[in-house]
Coordinates of C-alpha atoms and ligand atoms in Angstrom, one line a residue:
M1 CA 35.4 91.9 -3.2
D2 CA 33.7 95.3 -3.6
L3 CA 36.6 97.7 -3.2
E4 CA 34.4 100.8 -3.4
K5 CA 32.1 99.6 -0.7
I6 CA 34.9 98.6 1.6
M7 CA 36.5 102.0 1.2
I8 CA 33.3 103.8 2.0
E9 CA 32.9 101.7 5.2
L10 CA 36.5 102.3 6.2
E11 CA 36.1 106.1 5.7
K12 CA 33.1 106.0 8.0
K13 CA 35.0 104.0 10.6
N14 CA 38.2 106.1 10.3
P15 CA 37.2 109.7 9.8
G16 CA 40.0 112.3 9.4
Q17 CA 42.7 109.7 8.6
P18 CA 43.4 110.3 4.9
E19 CA 46.9 108.8 5.0
F20 CA 45.7 105.6 6.5
L21 CA 42.9 105.3 3.9
Q22 CA 45.4 106.1 1.1
A23 CA 47.8 103.3 2.3
V24 CA 44.9 100.8 2.7
K25 CA 43.4 101.5 -0.7
E26 CA 46.7 101.0 -2.4
V27 CA 47.1 97.5 -0.8
L28 CA 43.5 96.4 -1.4
E29 CA 43.7 97.4 -5.1
S30 CA 46.9 95.3 -5.5
I31 CA 45.5 92.2 -3.8
E32 CA 42.0 92.2 -5.5
D33 CA 42.9 89.3 -7.8
V34 CA 44.5 87.3 -5.1
I35 CA 41.3 87.6 -3.0
K36 CA 39.1 86.6 -5.9
E37 CA 41.2 83.6 -6.8
N38 CA 41.5 82.3 -3.2
P39 CA 38.2 81.8 -1.4
K40 CA 40.0 81.0 1.8
Y41 CA 40.7 84.7 2.4
Q42 CA 37.1 85.7 1.9
A43 CA 35.9 82.8 4.1
A44 CA 38.2 84.0 6.9
N45 CA 37.2 87.6 6.4
I46 CA 40.8 88.6 6.1
I47 CA 40.3 92.0 4.6
D48 CA 38.2 93.4 7.6
R49 CA 40.7 91.8 10.0
I50 CA 43.9 93.0 8.4
V51 CA 42.9 96.7 8.1
E52 CA 42.1 96.9 11.8
P53 CA 45.0 97.4 14.2
D54 CA 45.3 94.8 17.0
R55 CA 45.7 97.6 19.6
V56 CA 46.0 101.3 19.8
I57 CA 47.6 102.8 22.9
T58 CA 47.6 106.6 23.6
F59 CA 49.0 108.3 26.6
K60 CA 49.9 111.6 28.2
V61 CA 53.6 112.7 28.3
E62 CA 54.3 115.5 30.8
W63 CA 57.8 117.1 30.8
L64 CA 59.6 120.2 32.1
D65 CA 61.4 122.4 29.6
D66 CA 64.6 124.3 30.5
K67 CA 62.7 127.4 31.7
G68 CA 60.7 125.2 34.2
N69 CA 57.5 125.3 32.2
V70 CA 55.3 122.2 32.2
N71 CA 54.6 120.8 28.8
V72 CA 52.1 118.1 27.7
N73 CA 52.4 116.0 24.5
R74 CA 50.5 112.9 23.4
G75 CA 52.3 109.6 23.0
Y76 CA 51.1 106.7 20.8
R77 CA 51.9 103.1 20.0
V78 CA 49.9 101.3 17.3
Q79 CA 50.4 97.6 17.5
F80 CA 49.0 96.7 14.1
N81 CA 49.5 93.0 13.5
N82 CA 51.6 90.3 15.2
A83 CA 50.6 87.3 13.1
I84 CA 54.2 86.5 11.9
G85 CA 56.2 87.8 14.8
P86 CA 56.4 90.3 17.7
Y87 CA 55.3 93.9 16.9
K88 CA 58.1 95.8 15.3
G89 CA 58.5 99.4 14.0
G90 CA 59.8 102.8 14.6
L91 CA 58.9 105.8 16.8
R92 CA 58.4 109.2 15.2
F93 CA 58.7 112.5 17.0
H94 CA 57.3 115.3 14.9
P95 CA 54.6 118.0 15.4
S96 CA 52.6 116.5 12.4
V97 CA 52.2 113.1 14.2
T98 CA 48.6 112.0 14.5
L99 CA 46.9 108.7 15.2
G100 CA 45.8 108.4 11.6
G101 CA 49.4 109.0 10.4
L102 CA 50.7 106.3 12.7
K103 CA 48.0 103.9 11.6
F104 CA 49.2 104.3 8.0
L105 CA 52.7 103.7 9.1
G106 CA 51.8 100.6 11.2
F107 CA 49.8 99.2 8.4
E108 CA 52.6 99.6 5.9
Q109 CA 55.1 98.2 8.4
T110 CA 53.1 95.0 8.6
F111 CA 53.6 94.2 4.9
K112 CA 57.2 95.6 4.8
N113 CA 58.2 93.4 7.7
S114 CA 56.6 90.4 6.0
L115 CA 58.7 91.1 2.9
T116 CA 62.0 91.1 4.9
T117 CA 61.6 87.3 5.3
L118 CA 62.2 87.8 9.0
P119 CA 59.6 87.0 11.8
M120 CA 58.4 90.5 12.6
G121 CA 54.9 91.9 13.0
G122 CA 54.0 95.5 12.3
A123 CA 53.8 98.5 14.7
K124 CA 54.5 102.2 14.8
G125 CA 54.4 104.9 17.5
G126 CA 55.6 108.3 18.4
S127 CA 54.5 111.7 19.6
D128 CA 53.6 115.2 18.4
F129 CA 56.6 116.4 20.3
N130 CA 58.8 118.7 18.2
P131 CA 62.5 118.0 18.8
K132 CA 63.6 121.1 16.7
G133 CA 65.3 123.7 18.8
K134 CA 65.1 121.7 22.0
S135 CA 68.2 121.4 24.2
N136 CA 69.8 118.1 24.9
A137 CA 68.4 118.1 28.4
E138 CA 64.9 118.8 27.1
I139 CA 65.2 115.9 24.7
M140 CA 66.3 113.6 27.5
R141 CA 63.5 114.6 29.8
F142 CA 61.0 114.1 27.1
C143 CA 62.3 110.7 26.1
H144 CA 62.4 109.6 29.8
A145 CA 58.8 110.8 30.3
F146 CA 57.6 109.1 27.1
M147 CA 59.2 105.8 28.2
A148 CA 57.9 106.0 31.7
E149 CA 54.5 105.2 30.1
L150 CA 55.4 103.2 27.0
Y151 CA 57.6 100.6 28.9
R152 CA 54.5 98.7 30.1
Y153 CA 53.4 97.8 26.6
I154 CA 56.7 96.7 25.0
G155 CA 59.2 93.8 25.5
P156 CA 61.8 91.9 23.4
D157 CA 59.2 89.2 22.5
T158 CA 56.2 91.5 22.5
D159 CA 57.0 94.8 20.8
I160 CA 60.4 96.2 19.7
P161 CA 60.5 99.9 18.9
A162 CA 63.2 101.7 16.8
G163 CA 63.9 105.1 15.3
D164 CA 62.0 107.1 12.6
I165 CA 61.7 110.8 11.9
G166 CA 63.1 112.8 14.9
V167 CA 64.3 109.6 16.7
G168 CA 67.9 108.6 16.2
G169 CA 70.6 107.1 18.3
R170 CA 70.5 109.8 21.0
E171 CA 66.8 109.4 21.6
I172 CA 66.9 105.6 21.6
G173 CA 69.7 105.9 24.2
Y174 CA 67.6 108.0 26.5
M175 CA 64.5 105.9 26.0
Y176 CA 66.3 102.6 26.5
G177 CA 68.0 104.0 29.7
M178 CA 64.7 104.7 31.3
Y179 CA 63.2 101.4 30.2
K180 CA 66.2 99.5 31.7
K181 CA 65.9 101.4 34.9
I182 CA 62.2 100.6 35.3
V183 CA 62.2 96.9 34.3
N184 CA 65.7 96.3 35.7
T185 CA 66.5 94.0 32.7
H186 CA 69.0 94.6 29.9
N187 CA 67.0 92.8 27.3
G188 CA 67.7 94.9 24.1
V189 CA 64.1 95.9 23.6
F190 CA 65.0 98.6 21.1
T191 CA 66.9 98.4 17.8
G192 CA 69.1 101.1 16.6
K193 CA 70.9 100.9 20.0
G194 CA 74.4 102.4 20.5
R195 CA 77.3 100.1 19.4
N196 CA 78.6 99.7 23.0
W197 CA 75.3 98.5 24.4
G198 CA 73.9 96.0 21.9
G199 CA 73.5 98.0 18.7
S200 CA 74.4 96.5 15.3
L201 CA 77.0 97.8 12.9
I202 CA 75.4 99.1 9.7
R203 CA 72.0 99.7 11.3
P204 CA 72.4 103.5 11.0
E205 CA 73.2 103.2 7.3
A206 CA 70.9 100.3 6.6
T207 CA 67.7 102.0 5.3
G208 CA 69.6 104.2 2.8
F209 CA 72.0 101.3 1.7
G210 CA 69.0 99.1 1.2
T211 CA 67.1 101.7 -0.9
V212 CA 70.1 102.0 -3.2
Y213 CA 70.7 98.2 -3.4
F214 CA 67.0 97.8 -4.4
A215 CA 67.5 100.4 -7.1
E216 CA 70.6 98.5 -8.3
E217 CA 68.5 95.3 -8.6
M218 CA 65.8 97.1 -10.5
L219 CA 68.4 98.6 -12.9
K220 CA 69.9 95.2 -13.5
T221 CA 66.6 94.1 -15.0
R222 CA 67.2 96.6 -17.8
G223 CA 70.9 95.9 -18.2
E224 CA 71.8 99.1 -16.3
T225 CA 74.0 100.0 -13.3
L226 CA 74.4 103.0 -11.0
K227 CA 77.7 103.9 -12.6
G228 CA 77.7 107.5 -13.9
K229 CA 74.0 108.0 -13.1
I230 CA 72.7 111.4 -11.8
V231 CA 70.7 111.0 -8.6
A232 CA 68.2 113.3 -6.9
V233 CA 67.7 112.7 -3.2
S234 CA 65.3 114.5 -0.9
G235 CA 65.7 115.2 2.8
F236 CA 68.9 115.0 4.7
G237 CA 68.1 112.8 7.6
N238 CA 69.1 109.2 8.5
V239 CA 67.8 107.6 5.3
S240 CA 69.0 110.3 2.9
W241 CA 72.5 110.1 4.4
G242 CA 72.8 106.3 3.9
S243 CA 71.4 106.6 0.3
V244 CA 73.9 109.4 -0.6
I245 CA 76.8 107.3 0.7
K246 CA 75.9 104.1 -1.1
A247 CA 74.8 105.7 -4.4
T248 CA 78.2 107.5 -4.4
Q249 CA 80.1 104.3 -3.6
L250 CA 78.4 102.6 -6.5
G251 CA 79.6 105.3 -8.9
A252 CA 76.6 107.6 -9.2
K253 CA 76.6 111.3 -8.6
V254 CA 74.1 112.7 -6.1
V255 CA 73.2 116.3 -7.0
T256 CA 70.4 117.2 -4.5
I257 CA 69.4 117.1 -0.9
S258 CA 66.5 119.0 0.7
G259 CA 64.7 120.2 3.8
P260 CA 61.2 121.5 4.4
D261 CA 62.3 125.0 3.2
G262 CA 63.8 124.0 -0.2
Y263 CA 66.6 122.0 -1.8
V264 CA 70.3 122.3 -2.7
Y265 CA 71.5 121.6 -6.2
D266 CA 75.2 120.7 -6.4
P267 CA 76.3 119.9 -9.9
D268 CA 79.7 118.7 -8.6
G269 CA 78.1 116.0 -6.6
I270 CA 77.5 115.6 -2.8
S271 CA 80.2 113.2 -1.5
G272 CA 83.2 112.8 0.7
D273 CA 84.0 115.9 2.9
K274 CA 80.7 117.4 1.9
I275 CA 78.8 114.6 3.7
D276 CA 81.0 115.1 6.8
Y277 CA 80.2 118.8 6.7
L278 CA 76.4 118.0 6.5
L279 CA 76.7 115.7 9.4
E280 CA 78.4 118.3 11.5
L281 CA 75.6 120.8 10.8
R282 CA 73.0 118.1 11.6
A283 CA 74.7 117.2 14.9
S284 CA 74.6 120.9 15.9
N285 CA 70.8 121.0 15.4
Q286 CA 71.1 123.6 12.7
D287 CA 69.4 124.0 9.3
I288 CA 71.6 122.1 6.9
V289 CA 70.4 122.8 3.4
K290 CA 71.0 126.6 3.1
P291 CA 74.4 126.6 5.0
Y292 CA 75.6 123.9 2.6
A293 CA 74.9 126.2 -0.4
D294 CA 76.8 129.0 1.4
Q295 CA 79.8 126.8 2.0
Y296 CA 80.1 125.3 -1.5
P297 CA 80.0 128.1 -4.2
N298 CA 78.9 125.9 -7.1
A299 CA 75.9 124.7 -5.1
K300 CA 72.7 126.7 -5.2
F301 CA 69.8 126.8 -2.7
V302 CA 66.4 126.8 -4.3
E303 CA 64.0 128.1 -1.8
G304 CA 60.5 126.7 -1.4
R305 CA 60.9 124.1 -4.1
R306 CA 61.4 120.3 -4.3
P307 CA 64.3 118.5 -6.0
W308 CA 62.0 116.8 -8.5
E309 CA 62.5 119.5 -11.1
V310 CA 66.1 118.6 -11.6
K311 CA 67.1 116.4 -14.5
C312 CA 68.2 113.0 -13.1
D313 CA 68.3 109.3 -13.9
I314 CA 67.4 108.1 -10.5
A315 CA 65.1 109.7 -7.8
L316 CA 65.3 108.7 -4.2
P317 CA 62.6 110.4 -2.1
C318 CA 63.8 110.0 1.5
A319 CA 62.1 112.6 3.6
I320 CA 58.4 112.2 4.3
Q321 CA 55.0 111.0 3.1
N322 CA 53.4 112.6 0.0
E323 CA 56.4 114.7 -0.8
L324 CA 56.3 113.9 -4.5
N325 CA 53.0 114.6 -6.3
G326 CA 51.6 113.9 -9.8
T327 CA 53.2 117.1 -11.3
D328 CA 56.6 116.2 -9.8
A329 CA 56.3 112.7 -11.2
Q330 CA 55.5 114.1 -14.6
N331 CA 58.5 116.4 -14.4
L332 CA 60.8 113.5 -13.6
V333 CA 59.3 111.4 -16.4
N334 CA 59.6 114.2 -18.9
N335 CA 63.3 114.6 -17.9
G336 CA 63.9 111.0 -18.6
V337 CA 64.0 109.4 -15.1
L338 CA 64.8 105.7 -15.2
C339 CA 64.2 104.6 -11.7
V340 CA 62.5 105.8 -8.5
S341 CA 63.3 104.0 -5.3
E342 CA 61.4 105.2 -2.2
G343 CA 63.6 105.6 0.9
A344 CA 60.7 107.3 2.9
N345 CA 57.3 105.7 3.7
M346 CA 54.7 106.5 1.0
P347 CA 56.6 109.6 -0.3
C348 CA 54.8 109.4 -3.7
T349 CA 51.1 110.4 -3.9
P350 CA 48.7 108.0 -5.7
E351 CA 48.7 110.4 -8.7
A352 CA 52.5 110.2 -8.8
M353 CA 52.5 106.5 -8.6
E354 CA 50.0 106.3 -11.5
V355 CA 52.3 108.5 -13.6
F356 CA 55.3 106.2 -12.9
L357 CA 53.3 103.0 -13.6
K358 CA 51.9 104.4 -16.8
A359 CA 55.3 105.5 -18.0
K360 CA 56.6 102.0 -17.1
I361 CA 59.7 103.3 -15.4
L362 CA 61.3 101.3 -12.6
Y363 CA 59.4 102.3 -9.5
A364 CA 59.7 100.7 -6.1
P365 CA 57.3 101.5 -3.2
G366 CA 58.9 102.1 0.2
K367 CA 57.6 98.9 1.8
A368 CA 60.0 97.0 -0.5
S369 CA 62.8 99.5 -1.1
N370 CA 63.2 100.9 2.4
A371 CA 62.8 97.5 4.2
G372 CA 66.6 97.3 4.7
G373 CA 66.3 99.4 7.8
V374 CA 63.9 97.2 9.7
A375 CA 65.6 94.1 8.2
T376 CA 68.9 95.2 9.8
S377 CA 66.9 95.8 13.0
G378 CA 66.0 92.1 12.8
L379 CA 69.7 91.3 12.4
E380 CA 70.4 93.4 15.5
Q381 CA 67.8 91.3 17.5
T382 CA 69.4 88.1 16.2
Q383 CA 72.9 89.3 17.4
N384 CA 71.4 90.3 20.8
A385 CA 69.7 86.9 21.2
M386 CA 73.0 85.1 20.3
K387 CA 74.9 87.5 22.6
L388 CA 77.3 88.0 19.7
S389 CA 78.1 90.8 17.3
W390 CA 78.9 90.5 13.6
N391 CA 81.4 92.7 11.8
A392 CA 80.2 95.4 9.4
Q393 CA 80.9 93.3 6.3
E394 CA 78.9 90.4 7.6
V395 CA 75.9 92.6 8.5
E396 CA 76.0 94.4 5.1
Q397 CA 76.3 91.2 3.2
K398 CA 73.1 89.9 4.9
L399 CA 71.3 93.2 4.3
H400 CA 72.3 93.1 0.6
Q401 CA 71.0 89.5 0.3
I402 CA 67.7 90.4 1.9
M403 CA 67.2 93.3 -0.5
V404 CA 68.0 90.9 -3.4
N405 CA 65.4 88.5 -2.0
I406 CA 62.8 91.2 -1.6
H407 CA 63.4 92.3 -5.2
E408 CA 62.9 88.7 -6.3
A409 CA 59.6 88.4 -4.4
C410 CA 58.3 91.6 -6.1
V411 CA 59.2 90.3 -9.5
K412 CA 57.5 87.0 -8.8
Y413 CA 54.2 88.6 -7.9
G414 CA 54.4 91.8 -9.9
K415 CA 55.5 90.7 -13.4
E416 CA 52.9 91.5 -16.0
P417 CA 52.4 89.6 -19.3
D418 CA 54.5 92.1 -21.3
G419 CA 57.4 91.7 -18.9
F420 CA 56.9 95.0 -17.1
V421 CA 57.3 94.6 -13.3
N422 CA 54.7 96.4 -11.2
Y423 CA 56.7 96.5 -8.0
V424 CA 53.7 98.0 -6.1
K425 CA 51.6 95.0 -6.8
G426 CA 54.5 92.6 -6.3
A427 CA 55.3 94.1 -2.9
N428 CA 51.7 94.2 -1.7
V429 CA 50.8 90.7 -2.8
A430 CA 54.0 89.1 -1.5
G431 CA 53.7 90.9 1.9
F432 CA 50.0 90.2 2.2
I433 CA 50.1 86.4 1.5
K434 CA 52.4 85.6 4.3
V435 CA 50.5 87.6 6.9
A436 CA 47.1 86.5 5.8
D437 CA 48.1 82.8 5.7
A438 CA 49.6 83.1 9.2
M439 CA 46.3 84.7 10.4
I440 CA 44.3 81.8 9.0
D441 CA 46.7 79.2 10.5
Q442 CA 46.2 80.8 14.0
G443 CA 42.4 81.0 13.8
V444 CA 40.0 83.7 14.9
I445 CA 41.6 85.0 18.1
Ligands
NDP1 P1 65.1 112.0 9.9 O1 64.4 112.7 11.0 O2 66.5 111.5 10.2 O3 65.2 112.9 8.6 C1 64.0 113.4 8.0 C2 64.5 114.4 7.0 O4 63.4 114.8 6.2 C3 65.2 115.6 7.5 O5 66.2 116.0 6.7 C4 64.1 116.6 7.5 O6 64.5 118.0 7.5 C5 63.4 116.3 6.2 N1 62.0 116.7 6.1 C6 61.1 116.7 7.0 N2 59.9 117.2 6.5 C7 60.2 117.5 5.2 C8 59.5 118.1 4.2 N3 58.2 118.4 4.3 N4 60.1 118.3 3.0 C9 61.4 118.0 2.8 N5 62.2 117.5 3.8 C10 61.6 117.2 4.9 O7 64.2 110.8 9.5 P2 64.6 109.4 8.7 O8 65.6 109.7 7.8 O9 64.7 108.4 9.7 O10 63.2 109.2 8.0 C11 62.9 109.7 6.7 C12 61.8 108.9 6.0 O11 62.2 107.5 5.9 C13 60.5 108.8 6.8 O12 59.4 108.6 5.9 C14 60.6 107.5 7.6 O13 59.4 106.9 8.0 C15 61.3 106.6 6.6 N6 62.0 105.4 7.1 C16 63.0 105.5 8.0 C17 63.7 104.4 8.5 C18 64.7 104.5 9.5 O14 65.4 103.4 9.7 N7 65.0 105.6 10.1 C19 63.4 103.1 7.9 C20 62.4 103.1 6.8 C21 61.8 104.2 6.4 P3 64.7 118.8 8.8 O15 65.6 118.0 9.7 O16 65.2 120.1 8.4 O17 63.3 118.8 9.4
2IT2 O1 59.8 102.7 8.8 C1 60.6 101.9 9.2 O2 60.8 100.8 8.7 C2 61.4 102.3 10.3 N1 61.3 103.4 10.8 C3 62.4 101.3 11.0 C4 61.7 100.4 11.9 C5 62.5 99.4 12.7 O3 62.0 98.8 13.5 O4 63.8 99.3 12.5

């Protein structure tokens, strides 16, 4: 396999999609040996087939704002690969959304979903719609208009969307409502649904909980625990929230959260009532990072900077792709960081990843460490299919076990001769083998 040649061809075929190429390159580098050692993958031309999405759907979304103006956004669904199960993955509403960005996320999702051990293919979708500053009625009209088009491409055995940046319980409610009205079937096609209409307990917390459980497993390999550790978290959305709660429960002290405009450093730790206060701010659609620093006098707001300059034992990047670069990684290493567990998708740049691998710290890529979200989506689907609902303890115990299993798979495929575990390689190889073998079993279709 000539990686350089493959990447040149891919660049020609996918111009202006740097994040997609970044994600593909990382996986191909990891699986190079597996391809060499297994001629069946070359014979079946798996590489060319696995980097091409099965289907890309784009559509127009027209909606009226509160002033009566007509707005137009673009909607997308990238159905990347359904070799091991129906397409599954979140929807992102953010002005930065592009086709290339969603292809990167759909590609990653394919391997992540494979790692969960559950039968789910990979997909991603969304829109360049900006939910910031919109009224509730505007959000509802947009979600309805988006679903009036997307409904024809999804189904409980075809493609099951969920949340991502800018899409939480409220948006899923509005989208599911429109879907149900059009198809006249209550089939649970989304995950992340409200508790009263088919949602699973623990799904809101699951991604963050899983990210911390994965960190806990990594720490165990060095005889460490979370107790007494200082943790830096970025963002304060769904994933950051779950991570802050679980890290605190396991005895660590979380000292940062962040937004696009800067970060808050709270040496006393962000926990208890402080988290409730943050949630209140979030629910009221306000900026949260700066008001937090105004409310708690020991906390300080550091404008225009990222939390990675703070001395910490554990870093949990939970906001957005490429939010932690090579310099940030070097800062963390110089400050003695032990463990980095990605809550977001691809938050570390390739340069940052290289720094962590060279320093041989415990570093987990998002497709392994944030897989608890989609895994619990899988558990939501299972409960829907059984028409039963499990209690919180039962769901969390299953989530925990899945994270332990993903960690084991990464160790199996990522352990190097000196004992160091390259979790990037482990996750990519484990995720790849299952999908590639399923594609071979099913033939050229
Ligand atoms: P949310 O919309 O709930 O939160 C995103 C958070 O990131 C917000 O606090 C937002 O701040 C902040 N943010 C956005 N851009 C930046 C930036 N440039 N710098 C710093 N902070 C920023 O999204 P989620 O928590 O759902 O998603 C976060 C990440 O986790 C994404 O990468 C997503 O793909 C990934 N993920 C999500 C899963 C899920 O189940 N939701 C599952 C697995 C991964 P503000 O609100 O002020 O813009
Ligand atoms: O990136 C992700 O794994 C998600 N946004 C969750 C996807 C899902 O289907 O639960």
